[in-house]
Amino acid sequence: MKFNHIFLSVALSAALMGSFTSCDDFLAEDPYAFVGPDQVGNDNVAVNLWVTGVYSKWANDMFRWQNFPRVLEMDCDYTSGPDWAFSNLGAGNFQGDEVADAVWKGCYSLINRANVALNYVNQITGADEKVKANAIGELKFNKAFAYFMLTKAYGDIPMFNVAISEGASYEQPRRPIAEVYAEIIRLLEEAIPVMYKNTDVDFQEGHVAQGAAAGLLAKVYVTMASGSMTAGEEMIVKTGASYEFNNGEKVLVLPTSKTFRKTQVAGYESFDTKDCYTKAAQYAKDVMDGKYGSYDLLPYDELWKRSNYNKAEHMFMLQTLNNDEEYGNTIHRWFSGTENAQGLIQQGQWIGNRYHWYTLFDSKDYRITKGVKHRFRYSYQASDNYGFYYPNTPEYKLMATGYDENGNKVADPVAPYNDGVQYTFNVSSSTLAYSTKYSDVTDPTVERSDAYWPFLRYADIVLIYAEAMCELGSGVDSEAIKALNAIRTRSNANPAVTSGNGAIDSKVALRSAIFEERAKELALEGDRRWDLIRWGLYLDVMNSIGGTNEDGTKTNYDEASVNKHREAKHLLFPIPSAEISTNDAIDSNNPGWS
């Protein structure tokens, strides 16, 4: 979806999300801001305008405001940040502000816009049939993706087959999860055969193609499969106490491997686990084999460069514009930090990974050696000429300060720490494993940058294939190991082995290794909470996190003082209270929410 001048001048409008209170508000938006539908045209250009208007909803509404992508990322075990930023949704108070409502409001607004566009595209008679059919496929993909986000977050949800402007009632009842997934599957199965492949001459870079729809189907099926799996299957997760005090100093604690037993996810009981995994494996394998176009793993050094976005691995990405009020976003600000002219972080860098996540990796894994910031400075540190290094391991402490693990000065700092700045470390929200994924923007000094958000990557498809083959097999499946190692090899990690030291010698060990690899590879991409939920591990894993205070008392807080305690009600987001009060077809909220 390339935003060019004609698209920007007549693209669909976006009502301010902050003013929405219920479906009545955000589903009633006028289809066009500046021109009416009858003025758009009756040709290929008109078709593309309608499609671009739907894509624009992701940027101009959902990611325009600071609720996205925070709502996707903050409520999980391995992320943290300042308590003021995490104090509501990140601390389990999902009704403390409007952040949790963003999925409901944003997705339904997008679904309505897609329905409007489908109606008008179907009426266009002057466009090439192939162009028109592909557009319909892209619109159905967008609807399916929105429904997928909604049902994972809220469970039973309303569905809209047509736009409000076409006569649909605002007051739609909630539909069972099984019905929602059936609709998602229908939309994607109808979309795939009519969409372009990314190798077709008419394919437009930045749009979704057949491979993205097939990949999303694989992700839908693997979610259904794991969610429906009966209770009792084991998963090993590295977690536990996050900090303790040693001689009055707050110190980080290494995680421990804990075995959890999954629970079956409510609403998924009717799905056939084996059938869903079989279909997930087939769609993923077809994507990997090139049936739906050309996709591949990019070399790690190329993966997060702007020049390679929308290519090979990035199957569906948020499209953005630098320093633009409508199509810019604050992703870079939240995850990387807005810089001043001297390159110091002026504001932001508020979401990072915890030390437990960092310790999952082999020491030479590019995802920490290159994918984590090891040296950074905030603007408030300039006057005293100091900065932070990460992590506080003997290796990095020696490089950054010249001191060994016993506190003895044994050397001088080495590059890049030998720049005359005093580097230090403390256990706080200022020193987390901050990612470099969103660092490459046109101008790091602006608040609203052109950072992209990876909704769907080829690496995810490879790991879905690994998971499905693992679960379909009776032991250690060789195809699953091969797929797992494709991800590890790209990142310079030690390959998985089936004999010798560190061998994966059981199905539980393989399952756990794949689950952990997802935590490493897809970190800060909005997947971890939903992986914990679909495997029925969310409550046990979240509630295993805590710390020990100086007086010996135990807490539910991580090292950055974010509360990780969760209850059964947190398995689902609360439906926005305004929806409950205005929609007569919905008479109660999700369990535990008012």
Short mmCIF file of C-alpha atoms in Angstrom, two decimals, residues 123-396:
data_model
loop_
_atom_site.label_atom_id
_atom_site.label_comp_id
_atom_site.label_asym_id
_atom_site.label_seq_id
_atom_site.Cartn_x
_atom_site.Cartn_y
_atom_site.Cartn_z
CA GLN A 123 -20.40 -1.99 -8.21
CA ILE A 124 -17.46 -0.82 -10.36
CA THR A 125 -17.95 -1.94 -13.96
CA GLY A 126 -15.07 -0.21 -15.71
CA ALA A 127 -12.16 -1.92 -13.98
CA ASP A 128 -10.25 -4.97 -15.15
CA GLU A 129 -11.80 -8.04 -13.62
CA LYS A 130 -8.43 -9.25 -12.36
CA VAL A 131 -7.78 -5.93 -10.60
CA LYS A 132 -11.23 -5.95 -9.11
CA ALA A 133 -10.98 -9.57 -7.94
CA ASN A 134 -7.60 -8.97 -6.32
CA ALA A 135 -8.96 -5.92 -4.53
CA ILE A 136 -11.85 -7.93 -3.13
CA GLY A 137 -9.35 -10.51 -1.91
CA GLU A 138 -7.27 -7.84 -0.15
CA LEU A 139 -10.35 -6.38 1.50
CA LYS A 140 -11.42 -9.80 2.76
CA PHE A 141 -7.91 -10.36 4.13
CA ASN A 142 -8.16 -7.12 6.10
CA LYS A 143 -11.53 -8.12 7.53
CA ALA A 144 -10.21 -11.55 8.47
CA PHE A 145 -7.15 -10.09 10.18
CA ALA A 146 -9.32 -7.69 12.19
CA TYR A 147 -11.70 -10.47 13.28
CA PHE A 148 -8.70 -12.61 14.26
CA MET A 149 -7.37 -9.84 16.49
CA LEU A 150 -10.81 -9.30 18.00
CA THR A 151 -11.69 -12.89 18.87
CA LYS A 152 -8.26 -13.53 20.41
CA ALA A 153 -8.75 -10.49 22.62
CA TYR A 154 -12.46 -10.69 23.46
CA GLY A 155 -13.66 -14.23 22.72
CA ASP A 156 -17.26 -14.14 21.45
CA ILE A 157 -17.71 -11.02 19.33
CA PRO A 158 -20.27 -9.37 17.02
CA MET A 159 -19.84 -9.80 13.27
CA PHE A 160 -20.82 -7.44 10.49
CA ASN A 161 -21.34 -8.88 7.02
CA VAL A 162 -22.20 -5.51 5.49
CA ALA A 163 -21.54 -1.91 6.36
CA ILE A 164 -23.72 0.16 8.63
CA SER A 165 -24.43 2.39 5.64
CA GLU A 166 -25.82 -0.66 3.83
CA GLY A 167 -28.34 -1.35 6.55
CA ALA A 168 -26.51 -3.40 9.15
CA SER A 169 -27.69 -2.76 12.68
CA TYR A 170 -25.30 -1.30 15.20
CA GLU A 171 -26.68 -3.69 17.77
CA GLN A 172 -25.19 -7.01 16.74
CA PRO A 173 -25.06 -9.84 19.29
CA ARG A 174 -21.87 -11.65 20.16
CA ARG A 175 -21.19 -14.74 18.08
CA PRO A 176 -19.48 -17.86 19.47
CA ILE A 177 -15.76 -18.19 18.87
CA ALA A 178 -16.32 -21.14 16.53
CA GLU A 179 -18.56 -19.03 14.29
CA VAL A 180 -16.00 -16.23 14.19
CA TYR A 181 -13.23 -18.60 13.15
CA ALA A 182 -15.48 -20.09 10.48
CA GLU A 183 -15.97 -16.59 9.08
CA ILE A 184 -12.24 -15.83 9.21
CA ILE A 185 -11.49 -19.05 7.34
CA ARG A 186 -14.20 -18.37 4.76
CA LEU A 187 -12.87 -14.89 4.05
CA LEU A 188 -9.29 -16.11 3.62
CA GLU A 189 -10.21 -19.15 1.53
CA GLU A 190 -12.18 -16.88 -0.79
CA ALA A 191 -9.35 -14.34 -0.89
CA ILE A 192 -6.44 -16.63 -1.76
CA PRO A 193 -7.40 -17.74 -5.30
CA VAL A 194 -8.25 -14.23 -6.51
CA MET A 195 -5.29 -12.34 -5.03
CA TYR A 196 -2.02 -11.68 -6.82
CA LYS A 197 1.11 -13.54 -5.86
CA ASN A 198 3.96 -11.28 -4.85
CA THR A 199 5.75 -12.47 -8.00
CA ASP A 200 2.97 -11.31 -10.35
CA VAL A 201 3.73 -8.32 -12.54
CA ASP A 202 0.62 -6.50 -11.33
CA PHE A 203 1.37 -6.99 -7.62
CA GLN A 204 1.91 -3.70 -5.75
CA GLU A 205 4.63 -3.69 -3.12
CA GLY A 206 3.23 -3.05 0.33
CA HIS A 207 -0.07 -4.79 -0.39
CA VAL A 208 -0.88 -8.27 0.86
CA ALA A 209 -0.62 -11.16 -1.58
CA GLN A 210 -1.70 -14.79 -1.73
CA GLY A 211 1.16 -15.83 0.55
CA ALA A 212 0.07 -13.45 3.29
CA ALA A 213 -3.48 -14.83 3.21
CA ALA A 214 -2.22 -18.43 3.26
CA GLY A 215 0.22 -17.55 6.05
CA LEU A 216 -2.55 -15.97 8.07
CA LEU A 217 -4.64 -19.11 7.59
CA ALA A 218 -1.74 -21.14 8.98
CA LYS A 219 -1.63 -18.84 11.99
CA VAL A 220 -5.39 -19.08 12.45
CA TYR A 221 -5.29 -22.88 12.36
CA VAL A 222 -2.34 -23.17 14.73
CA THR A 223 -4.19 -20.90 17.19
CA MET A 224 -7.30 -23.08 16.97
CA ALA A 225 -5.20 -26.23 17.32
CA SER A 226 -3.25 -25.24 20.41
CA GLY A 227 -6.28 -23.64 22.02
CA SER A 228 -8.38 -26.78 21.57
CA MET A 229 -5.70 -29.20 22.78
CA THR A 230 -6.91 -30.93 25.92
CA ALA A 231 -5.53 -29.99 29.29
CA GLY A 232 -2.47 -31.62 30.73
CA GLU A 233 0.13 -31.37 27.98
CA GLU A 234 3.43 -30.08 29.36
CA MET A 235 5.42 -26.99 28.39
CA ILE A 236 8.74 -25.85 29.85
CA VAL A 237 9.10 -22.07 30.27
CA LYS A 238 12.02 -20.12 31.71
CA THR A 239 10.60 -17.82 34.38
CA GLY A 240 10.51 -17.30 38.15
CA ALA A 241 11.91 -14.72 40.54
CA SER A 242 13.13 -11.62 38.75
CA TYR A 243 15.13 -9.83 41.46
CA GLU A 244 16.39 -10.01 45.03
CA PHE A 245 18.55 -7.90 47.34
CA ASN A 246 22.18 -8.70 48.04
CA ASN A 247 23.89 -6.55 50.71
CA GLY A 248 21.31 -3.86 50.19
CA GLU A 249 21.65 -3.84 46.41
CA LYS A 250 18.84 -4.86 44.06
CA VAL A 251 20.17 -7.54 41.71
CA LEU A 252 18.69 -9.54 38.85
CA VAL A 253 18.03 -13.26 39.22
CA LEU A 254 18.44 -15.84 36.48
CA PRO A 255 15.24 -17.59 35.39
CA THR A 256 14.59 -21.24 36.10
CA SER A 257 13.01 -23.83 33.82
CA LYS A 258 9.52 -24.59 35.10
CA THR A 259 7.16 -27.21 33.73
CA PHE A 260 3.56 -26.11 33.32
CA ARG A 261 0.51 -28.08 32.25
CA LYS A 262 -1.68 -26.41 29.69
CA THR A 263 -5.39 -25.78 30.05
CA GLN A 264 -7.89 -26.00 27.25
CA VAL A 265 -8.94 -22.55 26.08
CA ALA A 266 -12.61 -21.76 26.67
CA GLY A 267 -14.58 -21.58 23.44
CA TYR A 268 -12.10 -23.74 21.50
CA GLU A 269 -13.46 -27.11 22.66
CA SER A 270 -15.27 -27.89 19.40
CA PHE A 271 -12.18 -27.65 17.21
CA ASP A 272 -10.39 -30.81 16.11
CA THR A 273 -6.80 -30.33 17.30
CA LYS A 274 -5.22 -32.79 14.86
CA ASP A 275 -7.18 -31.50 11.88
CA CYS A 276 -6.28 -27.89 12.71
CA TYR A 277 -2.59 -28.71 13.09
CA THR A 278 -2.70 -30.65 9.82
CA LYS A 279 -4.13 -27.66 7.99
CA ALA A 280 -1.70 -25.27 9.70
CA ALA A 281 1.20 -27.45 8.58
CA GLN A 282 -0.10 -27.68 5.02
CA TYR A 283 -0.67 -23.95 4.55
CA ALA A 284 2.68 -23.12 6.14
CA LYS A 285 4.49 -25.72 4.00
CA ASP A 286 2.80 -24.45 0.83
CA VAL A 287 4.01 -20.94 1.62
CA MET A 288 7.51 -22.26 2.31
CA ASP A 289 7.50 -24.28 -0.94
CA GLY A 290 6.56 -21.24 -3.03
CA LYS A 291 3.02 -22.26 -3.97
CA TYR A 292 1.72 -18.79 -3.13
CA GLY A 293 4.67 -16.65 -4.18
CA SER A 294 8.26 -16.08 -3.16
CA TYR A 295 9.13 -15.70 0.53
CA ASP A 296 12.32 -16.32 2.44
CA LEU A 297 14.27 -15.48 5.57
CA LEU A 298 16.33 -12.34 5.08
CA PRO A 299 19.94 -12.28 6.33
CA TYR A 300 19.82 -10.93 9.86
CA ASP A 301 21.76 -7.78 8.98
CA GLU A 302 19.12 -6.95 6.35
CA LEU A 303 16.02 -7.91 8.30
CA TRP A 304 15.27 -4.61 10.03
CA LYS A 305 16.54 -2.22 7.38
CA ARG A 306 13.94 0.03 5.83
CA SER A 307 15.25 -0.86 2.38
CA ASN A 308 14.07 -4.44 2.88
CA TYR A 309 10.63 -3.77 4.32
CA ASN A 310 7.83 -5.38 2.29
CA LYS A 311 10.36 -7.78 0.75
CA ALA A 312 10.93 -11.55 1.08
CA GLU A 313 10.17 -11.91 4.78
CA HIS A 314 7.78 -9.08 5.64
CA MET A 315 4.48 -10.46 4.43
CA PHE A 316 2.20 -7.83 5.97
CA MET A 317 3.52 -4.60 7.45
CA LEU A 318 2.07 -1.33 8.63
CA GLN A 319 2.82 1.34 6.01
CA THR A 320 3.79 4.76 7.34
CA LEU A 321 5.03 8.26 6.53
CA ASN A 322 7.73 10.18 8.37
CA ASN A 323 6.73 13.20 10.46
CA ASP A 324 3.16 12.96 9.23
CA GLU A 325 0.30 13.78 11.56
CA GLU A 326 -2.01 11.13 10.10
CA TYR A 327 0.27 8.38 8.80
CA GLY A 328 3.19 8.71 11.19
CA ASN A 329 3.23 6.78 14.47
CA THR A 330 4.96 6.61 17.84
CA ILE A 331 6.40 3.09 17.54
CA HIS A 332 9.97 4.37 17.36
CA ARG A 333 9.34 6.65 20.32
CA TRP A 334 8.03 3.87 22.57
CA PHE A 335 10.52 1.15 21.64
CA SER A 336 13.66 3.06 20.57
CA GLY A 337 13.27 6.60 21.88
CA THR A 338 13.04 9.95 20.14
CA GLU A 339 16.53 11.45 19.88
CA ASN A 340 17.82 15.00 20.12
CA ALA A 341 20.38 16.53 17.75
CA GLN A 342 23.22 14.91 19.70
CA GLY A 343 21.72 11.42 19.35
CA LEU A 344 20.66 11.20 23.00
CA ILE A 345 17.23 9.83 23.86
CA GLN A 346 15.07 12.87 24.45
CA GLN A 347 11.82 11.04 25.13
CA GLY A 348 10.60 7.47 25.02
CA GLN A 349 12.25 4.06 24.97
CA TRP A 350 9.58 2.90 27.38
CA ILE A 351 9.00 -0.71 26.30
CA GLY A 352 11.76 -3.29 26.47
CA ASN A 353 12.43 -6.91 27.24
CA ARG A 354 13.26 -8.22 30.70
CA TYR A 355 16.51 -9.92 31.70
CA HIS A 356 14.77 -13.32 31.76
CA TRP A 357 14.14 -12.91 28.04
CA TYR A 358 17.72 -11.85 27.36
CA THR A 359 19.10 -14.97 29.05
CA LEU A 360 17.17 -17.25 26.66
CA PHE A 361 19.78 -16.68 23.96
CA ASP A 362 23.14 -18.19 23.11
CA SER A 363 25.84 -15.60 23.76
CA LYS A 364 26.61 -15.10 20.05
CA ASP A 365 23.02 -14.94 18.84
CA TYR A 366 22.59 -11.90 16.60
CA ARG A 367 19.20 -11.24 18.16
CA ILE A 368 21.00 -10.04 21.28
CA THR A 369 24.44 -9.09 19.98
CA LYS A 370 22.90 -6.90 17.26
CA GLY A 371 19.21 -6.85 18.12
CA VAL A 372 19.57 -5.36 21.61
CA LYS A 373 20.96 -1.96 22.54
CA HIS A 374 24.10 -2.44 24.63
CA ARG A 375 24.91 1.25 24.99
CA PHE A 376 22.48 4.16 25.19
CA ARG A 377 22.21 7.57 26.74
CA TYR A 378 19.26 9.68 27.82
CA SER A 379 19.38 13.44 27.42
CA TYR A 380 19.26 13.97 31.19
CA GLN A 381 22.60 12.14 31.43
CA ALA A 382 24.45 14.65 29.25
CA SER A 383 25.25 17.17 31.99
CA ASP A 384 27.03 14.56 34.12
CA ASN A 385 28.58 12.80 31.10
CA TYR A 386 27.28 9.32 31.78
CA GLY A 387 25.22 6.65 30.08
CA PHE A 388 24.00 3.07 30.44
CA TYR A 389 25.35 -0.26 29.32
CA TYR A 390 23.34 -3.48 29.06
CA PRO A 391 23.37 -6.18 30.34
CA ASN A 392 25.20 -6.23 33.64
CA THR A 393 27.07 -9.42 32.84
CA PRO A 394 30.79 -9.78 33.61
CA GLU A 395 31.53 -9.50 29.88
CA TYR A 396 29.72 -6.20 29.35
#
